[in-house]
Amino acid sequence: MRNLLFLGLLMFLFSCSKVGKTNQTDNLDEKTDVEIPAFSVDSAFAFIQKQVDFGPRVPNTKAHQDCANFLAEKLKSFQAEVIVQEADLRTFDGKTLKAKNIIGSYNLEAKTRILLFAHWDTRPWADHDSDPKNYDTHILGANDGASGVGVLLEVARQFNLQKPEVGVDIIFFDAEDYGAPDKFATEETTHSWCLGSQYWAQNKHKPGYRAKYGILLDMIGAGNAKFYREQVSDYYAKYVVDKVWNQAESLGFSAYFINQTGGAITDDHVYVNQIGGIPSINIIHQELNSETGFGHYWHTVNDTMENIDKNTLNAVGTTLLHVIYNEKP
Ligand code: AHN
Ligand code: ZN
């Protein structure tokens, strides 16, 4: 009886201390007791808006050049070491793009490094628009382009306020979205997408550059976005998919990060994996039952700010910060 009472008291105390601990350590992760900064969704949203305000960021246009300057300056203002890698890249239709991969690094001395990336260019064609008259319209790319970059700019802002323990490199890849429209697609145009990341993977900004793993954000801003386990990601970096999806689940974001297999997507992570040799995953919004496999706005003139949802940005940004700040050197 006394033992039972004692046990009861012990349990009571334990439960109290647990409640107390949870309250005090709201921003501490149970696993490692690292302090995780709070992702500002308003800041991320503003960074997306800012990019969209330049207009479509199609290579060889003024808006593209202006946005490149903005992105490099922003990273510098957040105390990243910035390298702008310039290249003349040949498109499937014989054009030469003046492309810029914009790279910002933190903790340069750290050997253990994580690579975060997104494409910053936007597609010159709304080739999936319901109105064929819009096919040659440059798209605004609020989601397809600006969303991933906006979240990573906010992540960079946080890195400046509190350094993670590991090294982090952020790359904004150019010329991802100049891939051949379906009506021109042949076997030869398979590699017409992701020109900036292909170039970087063959010409790293630092010879011999390595990272433990990479995470690509692509179309991560739409309302009720669904991130399935993309197949190329699971093939090359299953443990990273597990890590990210488990982290999202423990934060209560399982409605976004769905622990089921999605499609296999040709995207920047393919080249970072296959040529760059860095195990990398793609967090990308897929609509498995839609005609294109993506959201209704995809490669249409409707890829605008109206589709950007702060709840989705919060799920992605918060998950990413937890993953990075939990990494040990
Ligand atoms: C293809 O449609 C081949 N890949 C999709 C990659 C992409 C385009 N992501 C955004 N825009
Ligand atoms: Zn696209």
PDB file of C-alpha atoms and ligand atoms in Angstrom, residues 119 121-123 139 144-145 176-177 193 218-219 298-299 303, ligand 2:
ATOM      1  CA  HIS A 119      15.612  26.872 -58.649  1.00  0.00           C
ATOM      2  CA  ASP A 121      14.399  30.987 -62.716  1.00  0.00           C
ATOM      3  CA  THR A 122      10.883  30.807 -64.092  1.00  0.00           C
ATOM      4  CA  ARG A 123       9.459  29.117 -67.149  1.00  0.00           C
ATOM      5  CA  ILE A 139       4.932  32.588 -66.041  1.00  0.00           C
ATOM      6  CA  ASP A 144       7.307  27.160 -59.261  1.00  0.00           C
ATOM      7  CA  GLY A 145      10.507  28.920 -58.388  1.00  0.00           C
ATOM      8  CA  GLU A 176      15.834  24.657 -64.347  1.00  0.00           C
ATOM      9  CA  ASP A 177      12.618  25.433 -66.148  1.00  0.00           C
ATOM     10  CA  TRP A 193      15.673  20.707 -67.865  1.00  0.00           C
ATOM     11  CA  ASP A 218      10.351  22.723 -55.437  1.00  0.00           C
ATOM     12  CA  MET A 219       6.790  24.049 -55.434  1.00  0.00           C
ATOM     13  CA  TRP A 298       1.588  24.304 -62.838  1.00  0.00           C
ATOM     14  CA  HIS A 299       3.124  25.951 -65.927  1.00  0.00           C
ATOM     15  CA  ASP A 303       1.066  30.417 -60.824  1.00  0.00           C
TER      16      ASP A 303
HETATM   17 ZN    ZN B   2       8.397  24.493 -63.686  1.00  0.00          ZN
END
